[in-house]
CSV table of C-alpha atoms in Angstrom, one decimal:
chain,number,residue,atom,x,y,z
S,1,UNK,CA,5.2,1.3,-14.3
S,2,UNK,CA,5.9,4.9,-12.9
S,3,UNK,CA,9.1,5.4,-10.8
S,4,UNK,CA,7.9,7.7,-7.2
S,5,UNK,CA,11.2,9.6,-5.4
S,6,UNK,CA,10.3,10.0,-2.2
S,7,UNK,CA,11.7,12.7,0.5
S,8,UNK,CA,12.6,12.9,3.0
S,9,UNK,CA,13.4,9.3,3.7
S,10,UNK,CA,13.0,9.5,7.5
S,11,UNK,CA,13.1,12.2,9.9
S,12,UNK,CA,13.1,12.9,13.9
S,13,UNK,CA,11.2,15.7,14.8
S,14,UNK,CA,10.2,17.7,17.5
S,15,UNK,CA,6.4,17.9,18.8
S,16,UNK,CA,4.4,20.9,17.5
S,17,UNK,CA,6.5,21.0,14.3
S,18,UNK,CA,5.6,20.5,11.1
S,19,UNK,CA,7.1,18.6,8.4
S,20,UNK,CA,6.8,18.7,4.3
S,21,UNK,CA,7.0,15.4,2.3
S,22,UNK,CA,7.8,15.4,-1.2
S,23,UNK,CA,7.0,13.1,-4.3
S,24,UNK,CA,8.0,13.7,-7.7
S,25,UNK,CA,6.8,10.8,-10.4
S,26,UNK,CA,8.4,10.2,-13.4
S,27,UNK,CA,5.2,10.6,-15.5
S,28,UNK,CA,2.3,12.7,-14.8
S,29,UNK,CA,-0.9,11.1,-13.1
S,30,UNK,CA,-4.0,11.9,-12.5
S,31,UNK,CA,-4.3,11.1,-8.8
S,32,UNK,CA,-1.9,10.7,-6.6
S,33,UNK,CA,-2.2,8.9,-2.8
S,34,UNK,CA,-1.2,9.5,0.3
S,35,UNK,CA,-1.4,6.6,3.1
S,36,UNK,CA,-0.2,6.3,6.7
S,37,UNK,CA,1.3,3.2,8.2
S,38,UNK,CA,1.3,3.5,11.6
S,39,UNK,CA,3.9,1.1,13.5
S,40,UNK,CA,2.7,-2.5,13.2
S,41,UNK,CA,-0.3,-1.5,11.3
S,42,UNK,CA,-1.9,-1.5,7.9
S,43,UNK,CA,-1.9,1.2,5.5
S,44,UNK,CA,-4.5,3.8,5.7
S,45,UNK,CA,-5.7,6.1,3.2
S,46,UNK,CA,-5.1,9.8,4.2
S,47,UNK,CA,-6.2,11.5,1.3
S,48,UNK,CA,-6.4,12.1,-2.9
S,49,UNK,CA,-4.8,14.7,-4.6
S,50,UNK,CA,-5.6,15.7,-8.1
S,51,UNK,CA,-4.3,18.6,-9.9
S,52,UNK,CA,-6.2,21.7,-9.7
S,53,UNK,CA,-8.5,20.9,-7.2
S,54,UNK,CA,-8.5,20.7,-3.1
S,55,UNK,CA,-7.4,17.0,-1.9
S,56,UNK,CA,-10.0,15.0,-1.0
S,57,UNK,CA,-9.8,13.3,2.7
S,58,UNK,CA,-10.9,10.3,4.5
S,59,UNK,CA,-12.7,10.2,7.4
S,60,UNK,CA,-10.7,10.6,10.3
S,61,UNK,CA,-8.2,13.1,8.5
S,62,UNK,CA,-8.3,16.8,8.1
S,63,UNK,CA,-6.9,19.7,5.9
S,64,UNK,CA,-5.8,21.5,8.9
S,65,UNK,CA,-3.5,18.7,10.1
S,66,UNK,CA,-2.2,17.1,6.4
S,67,UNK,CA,-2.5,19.6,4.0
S,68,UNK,CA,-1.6,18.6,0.8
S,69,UNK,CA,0.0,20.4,-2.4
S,70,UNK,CA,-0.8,19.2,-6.0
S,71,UNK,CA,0.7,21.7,-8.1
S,72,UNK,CA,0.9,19.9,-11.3
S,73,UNK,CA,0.8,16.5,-13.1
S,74,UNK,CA,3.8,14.9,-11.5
S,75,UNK,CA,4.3,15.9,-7.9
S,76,UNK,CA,2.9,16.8,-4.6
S,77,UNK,CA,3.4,17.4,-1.2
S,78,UNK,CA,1.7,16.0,2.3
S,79,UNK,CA,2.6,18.8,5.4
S,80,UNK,CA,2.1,16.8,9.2
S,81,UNK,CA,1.6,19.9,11.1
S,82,UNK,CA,1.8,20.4,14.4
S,83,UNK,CA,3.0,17.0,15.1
S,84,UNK,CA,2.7,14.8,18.4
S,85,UNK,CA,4.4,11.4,19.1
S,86,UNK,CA,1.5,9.8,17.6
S,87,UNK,CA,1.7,11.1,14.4
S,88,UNK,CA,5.2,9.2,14.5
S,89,UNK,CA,4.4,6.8,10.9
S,90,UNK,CA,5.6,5.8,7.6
S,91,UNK,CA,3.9,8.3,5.2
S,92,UNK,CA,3.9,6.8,1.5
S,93,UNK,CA,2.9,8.4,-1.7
S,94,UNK,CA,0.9,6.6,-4.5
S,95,UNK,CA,0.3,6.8,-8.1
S,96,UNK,CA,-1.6,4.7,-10.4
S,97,UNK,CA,0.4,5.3,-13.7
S,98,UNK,CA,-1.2,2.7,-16.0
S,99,UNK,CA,-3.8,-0.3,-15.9
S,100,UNK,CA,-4.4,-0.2,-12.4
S,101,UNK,CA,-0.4,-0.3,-11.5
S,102,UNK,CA,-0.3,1.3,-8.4
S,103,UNK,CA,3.1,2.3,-7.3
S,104,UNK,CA,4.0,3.4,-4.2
S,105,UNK,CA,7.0,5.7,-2.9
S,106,UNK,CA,10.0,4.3,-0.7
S,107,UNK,CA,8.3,5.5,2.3
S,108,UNK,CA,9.4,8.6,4.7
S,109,UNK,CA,9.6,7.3,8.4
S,110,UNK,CA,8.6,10.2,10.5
S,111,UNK,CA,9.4,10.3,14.5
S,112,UNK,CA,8.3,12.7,16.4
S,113,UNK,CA,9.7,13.2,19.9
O,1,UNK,CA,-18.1,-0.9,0.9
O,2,UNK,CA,-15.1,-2.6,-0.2
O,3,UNK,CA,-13.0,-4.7,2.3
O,4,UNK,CA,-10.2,-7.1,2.3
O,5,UNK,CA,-9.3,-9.9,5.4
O,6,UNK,CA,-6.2,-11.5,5.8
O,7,UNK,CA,-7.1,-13.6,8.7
O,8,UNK,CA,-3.8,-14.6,10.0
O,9,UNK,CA,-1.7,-12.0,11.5
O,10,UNK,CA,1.7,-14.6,11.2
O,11,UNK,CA,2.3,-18.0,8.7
O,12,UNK,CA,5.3,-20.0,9.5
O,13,UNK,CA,6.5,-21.8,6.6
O,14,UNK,CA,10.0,-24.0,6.3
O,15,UNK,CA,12.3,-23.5,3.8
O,16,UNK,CA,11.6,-25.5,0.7
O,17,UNK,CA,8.3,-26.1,1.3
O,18,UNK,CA,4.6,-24.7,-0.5
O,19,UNK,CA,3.2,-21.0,1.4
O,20,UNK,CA,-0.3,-20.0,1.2
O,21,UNK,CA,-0.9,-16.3,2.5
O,22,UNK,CA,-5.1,-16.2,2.9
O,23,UNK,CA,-7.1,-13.4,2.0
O,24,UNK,CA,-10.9,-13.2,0.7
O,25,UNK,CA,-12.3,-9.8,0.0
O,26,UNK,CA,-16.0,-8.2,-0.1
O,27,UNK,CA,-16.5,-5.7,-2.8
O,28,UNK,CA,-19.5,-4.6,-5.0
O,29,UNK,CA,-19.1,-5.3,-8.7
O,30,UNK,CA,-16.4,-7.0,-10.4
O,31,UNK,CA,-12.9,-7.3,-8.0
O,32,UNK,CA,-9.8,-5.6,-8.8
O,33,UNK,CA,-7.7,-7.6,-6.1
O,34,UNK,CA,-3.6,-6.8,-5.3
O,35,UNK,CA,-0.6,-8.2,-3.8
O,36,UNK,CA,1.9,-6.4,-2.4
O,37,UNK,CA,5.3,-7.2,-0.5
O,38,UNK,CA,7.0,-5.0,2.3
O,39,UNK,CA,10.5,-5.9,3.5
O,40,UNK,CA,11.7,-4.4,6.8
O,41,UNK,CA,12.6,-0.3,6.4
O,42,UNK,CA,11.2,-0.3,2.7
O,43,UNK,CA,8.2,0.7,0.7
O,44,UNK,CA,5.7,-1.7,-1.1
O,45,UNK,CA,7.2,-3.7,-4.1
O,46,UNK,CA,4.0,-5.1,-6.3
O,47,UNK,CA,3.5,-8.8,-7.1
O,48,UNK,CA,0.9,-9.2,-8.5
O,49,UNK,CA,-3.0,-7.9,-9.8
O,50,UNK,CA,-5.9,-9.8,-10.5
O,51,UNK,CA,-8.5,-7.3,-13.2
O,52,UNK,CA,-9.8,-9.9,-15.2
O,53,UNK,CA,-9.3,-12.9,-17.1
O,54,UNK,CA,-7.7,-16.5,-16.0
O,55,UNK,CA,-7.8,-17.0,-12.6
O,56,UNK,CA,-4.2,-18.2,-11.8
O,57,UNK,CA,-1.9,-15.2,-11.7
O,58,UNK,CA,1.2,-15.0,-11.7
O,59,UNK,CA,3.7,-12.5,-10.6
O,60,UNK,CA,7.0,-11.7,-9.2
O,61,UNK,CA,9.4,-13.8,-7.4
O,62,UNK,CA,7.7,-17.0,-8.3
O,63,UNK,CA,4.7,-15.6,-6.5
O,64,UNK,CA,1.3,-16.3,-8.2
O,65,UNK,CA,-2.3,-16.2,-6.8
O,66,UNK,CA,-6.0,-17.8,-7.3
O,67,UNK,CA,-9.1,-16.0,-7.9
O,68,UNK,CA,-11.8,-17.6,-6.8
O,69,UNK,CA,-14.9,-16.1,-7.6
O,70,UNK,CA,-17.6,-18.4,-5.2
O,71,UNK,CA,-15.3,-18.3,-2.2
O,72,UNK,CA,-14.7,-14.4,-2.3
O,73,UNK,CA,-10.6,-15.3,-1.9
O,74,UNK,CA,-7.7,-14.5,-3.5
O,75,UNK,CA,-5.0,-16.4,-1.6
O,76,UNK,CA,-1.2,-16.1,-2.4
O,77,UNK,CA,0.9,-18.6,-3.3
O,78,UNK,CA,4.4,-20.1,-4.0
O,79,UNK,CA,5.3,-23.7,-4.6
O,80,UNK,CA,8.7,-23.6,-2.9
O,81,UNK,CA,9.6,-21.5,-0.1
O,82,UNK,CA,13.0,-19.4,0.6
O,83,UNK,CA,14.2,-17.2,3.8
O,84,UNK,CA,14.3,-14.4,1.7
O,85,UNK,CA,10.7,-14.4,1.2
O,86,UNK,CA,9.9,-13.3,4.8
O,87,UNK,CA,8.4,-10.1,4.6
O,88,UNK,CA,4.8,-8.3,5.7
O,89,UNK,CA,2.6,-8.8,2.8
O,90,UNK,CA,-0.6,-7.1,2.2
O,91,UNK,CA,-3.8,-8.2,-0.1
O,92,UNK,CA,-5.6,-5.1,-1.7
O,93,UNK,CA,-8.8,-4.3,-3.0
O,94,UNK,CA,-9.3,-1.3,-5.5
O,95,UNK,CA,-12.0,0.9,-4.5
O,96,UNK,CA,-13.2,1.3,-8.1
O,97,UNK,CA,-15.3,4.3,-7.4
O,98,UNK,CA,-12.9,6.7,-6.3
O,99,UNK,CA,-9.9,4.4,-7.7
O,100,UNK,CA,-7.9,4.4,-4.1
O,101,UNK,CA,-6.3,1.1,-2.8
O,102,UNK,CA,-7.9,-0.5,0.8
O,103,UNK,CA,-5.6,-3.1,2.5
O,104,UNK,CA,-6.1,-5.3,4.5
O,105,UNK,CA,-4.3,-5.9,8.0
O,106,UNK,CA,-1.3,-7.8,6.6
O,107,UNK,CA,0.1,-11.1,6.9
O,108,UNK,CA,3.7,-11.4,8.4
O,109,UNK,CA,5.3,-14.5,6.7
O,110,UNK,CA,8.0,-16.5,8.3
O,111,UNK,CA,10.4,-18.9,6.5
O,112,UNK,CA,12.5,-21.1,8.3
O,113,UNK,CA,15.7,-22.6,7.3
């Protein structure tokens, strides 16, 4: 299965900043999936990024407030722009590499304060 | 639209003995169902997938899991119990149209020495 780094690994950040979250597979992929875990929560979808082509969102989300890079096969970035304390997550990346074998990244535990 | 349930937010299990985490699902077509672990301040490990094929599967950590078809569930399983194996785990459900992951709320297991 496909090996996701994952960075940064957590951060603290001030309200109405923005922060950049990087993943970098070890194989290229098609898609690639961002989720949000929100504390004590499930993990919800936040958007698909294939290569070449805008991300799509979920409902709920918008480009404005995740934008996401997908500059080639094997990595992408999610931006949480402008944040406020309830943006404060676990932000994961996604790939699925081969035969339905979804990985997912380590996890970047953002708090905004 | 595709949906998973985990109806118990919390099983308590002692050390040693059998653990059944419950989840039944609601998708359109043929299931492609998931397991996944999540141990405190770390991403999603995989245990196991159910595509096709028998309907005992059996993963990692001793874990394995039964499809069953006329129930609509896809409960996880482990004959014998260890602390170790407390964790939040979540039952998936593959979207197969736009190939994305929905999970359900999560199940926090408890093992007790």
């Amino acid at each position: 299965s496909a090996v996701i780094s994952q960075k940064p690994s957590r951060d603290i950040c001030q309200r109405g900043t923005s922060l950049t979250i990087q993943c970098q597979v070890d194989s290229q992929v098609t898609m690639m999936f961002w989720y949000r875990q929100q504390p004590g929560q499930s993990l919800t979808l936040i958007a698909t990024a294939n290569q070449g082509s805008e991300a799509t969102y979920e409902s709920g989300f918008v480009i404005d407030k995740f934008p996401i890079s997908r500059p080639n096969l094997t990595f992408s970035t999610l931006t949480v722009s402008n944040m406020s304390p309830e943006d404060s997550s676990i932000y994961l990346c996604s790939v699925d590499a081969s035969n339905y074998g979804y990985t997912f990244g380590s996890g970047t535990r953002l708090t905004v304060v | 639209a595709q949906s998973v349930a985990q109806p118990e937010d919390q099983v308590n299990v002692a050390e040693g003995n059998p653990l059944t985490v419950k989840c039944t699902y609601s998708v359109s077509g043929n299931p492609y169902l998931f397991w996944y672990v999540q141990y405190p301040n770390r991403g999603l490990q995989f245990l196991l997938k159910y595509i096709t094929g028998d309907n005992l599967v059996k993963g990692s950590y001793g874990f394995e899991a039964e499809f069953n078809k006329s129930q609509t569930s896809f409960h996880l399983k482990k004959p014998s119990a260890l602390v170790s194996d407390s964790a939040l785990y979540f039952c998936a459900v593959r979207d197969g149209g736009y190939n994305k992951l929905i999970f359900g709320a999560g199940t926090r297991l408890a093992v007790h020495p």
